Amino acid sequence: MLGKWAQEVMVKGFRSCTFPEATMTARFEFNSLLVPIDFSPASQAALERALLLASGEGPVVILQHVVDTALVEFAVQHGWGAREDVVGEMRRRAEEELAELQKSASEAVEIDVIVSEGVPFLEILQKADDFAVDAIVIGKIGARGALEKLLFGTTAEKVLRGSRRPVVVLPITP
């Protein structure tokens, strides 16, 4: 058995239906949001959208950068330095960039930053649970190459599949 509005959608199509005003004006409240940042244009767009979505009393946006262990191992194998040095440099650069993003944000929303090390999608899911965020806001395509995306999928896809929280995935914008 379908409800009254579901039946109307089936018969008339979504655009022709009339829904009660309360249904149309209902809005999610995201008091805490996690935004994975790889410094790509897509992740920076995700931050901008998260700042618009953050609401409620004392909203918080958590910016998370993950130092990818696969990238660290690649650098070490190619002689770019010892593991500790490579991780240290990647963390330092990420912290500097995150601090710049933090400064440029509105004062209406608290911005926290974290840098973690591991497999990006696993770290994102773990931090979302650790901080009990209301949602994750992520760009559809980040800084990885097209071939890797084709063969293995994007971090956003993996986060979407693995998350127990709402995930807002922003499309690529021209």
PDB file of C-alpha atoms in Angstrom, residues 27-33 50-61 108-109 134:
ATOM      1  CA  ARG A  27      15.223  21.361   6.234  1.00  0.00           C
ATOM      2  CA  PHE A  28      18.032  19.309   7.635  1.00  0.00           C
ATOM      3  CA  GLU A  29      20.076  20.902  10.372  1.00  0.00           C
ATOM      4  CA  PHE A  30      23.770  20.111  10.156  1.00  0.00           C
ATOM      5  CA  ASN A  31      25.429  21.343  13.312  1.00  0.00           C
ATOM      6  CA  SER A  32      28.687  19.492  12.674  1.00  0.00           C
ATOM      7  CA  LEU A  33      30.144  18.634   9.281  1.00  0.00           C
ATOM      8  CA  ALA A  50      29.699  23.065   4.047  1.00  0.00           C
ATOM      9  CA  LEU A  51      29.974  26.610   5.371  1.00  0.00           C
ATOM     10  CA  LEU A  52      26.577  27.340   3.821  1.00  0.00           C
ATOM     11  CA  LEU A  53      25.032  24.122   5.166  1.00  0.00           C
ATOM     12  CA  ALA A  54      26.346  24.448   8.728  1.00  0.00           C
ATOM     13  CA  SER A  55      23.531  25.575  10.980  1.00  0.00           C
ATOM     14  CA  GLY A  56      22.176  25.373  14.480  1.00  0.00           C
ATOM     15  CA  GLU A  57      23.713  26.559  17.699  1.00  0.00           C
ATOM     16  CA  GLY A  58      27.499  26.803  17.480  1.00  0.00           C
ATOM     17  CA  PRO A  59      27.972  25.065  14.106  1.00  0.00           C
ATOM     18  CA  VAL A  60      31.320  23.356  13.506  1.00  0.00           C
ATOM     19  CA  VAL A  61      33.025  22.363  10.276  1.00  0.00           C
ATOM     20  CA  ALA A 108      29.861  32.431  12.171  1.00  0.00           C
ATOM     21  CA  VAL A 109      31.081  28.833  11.887  1.00  0.00           C
ATOM     22  CA  ASP A 134      25.918  15.125  11.340  1.00  0.00           C
TER      23      ASP A 134
END
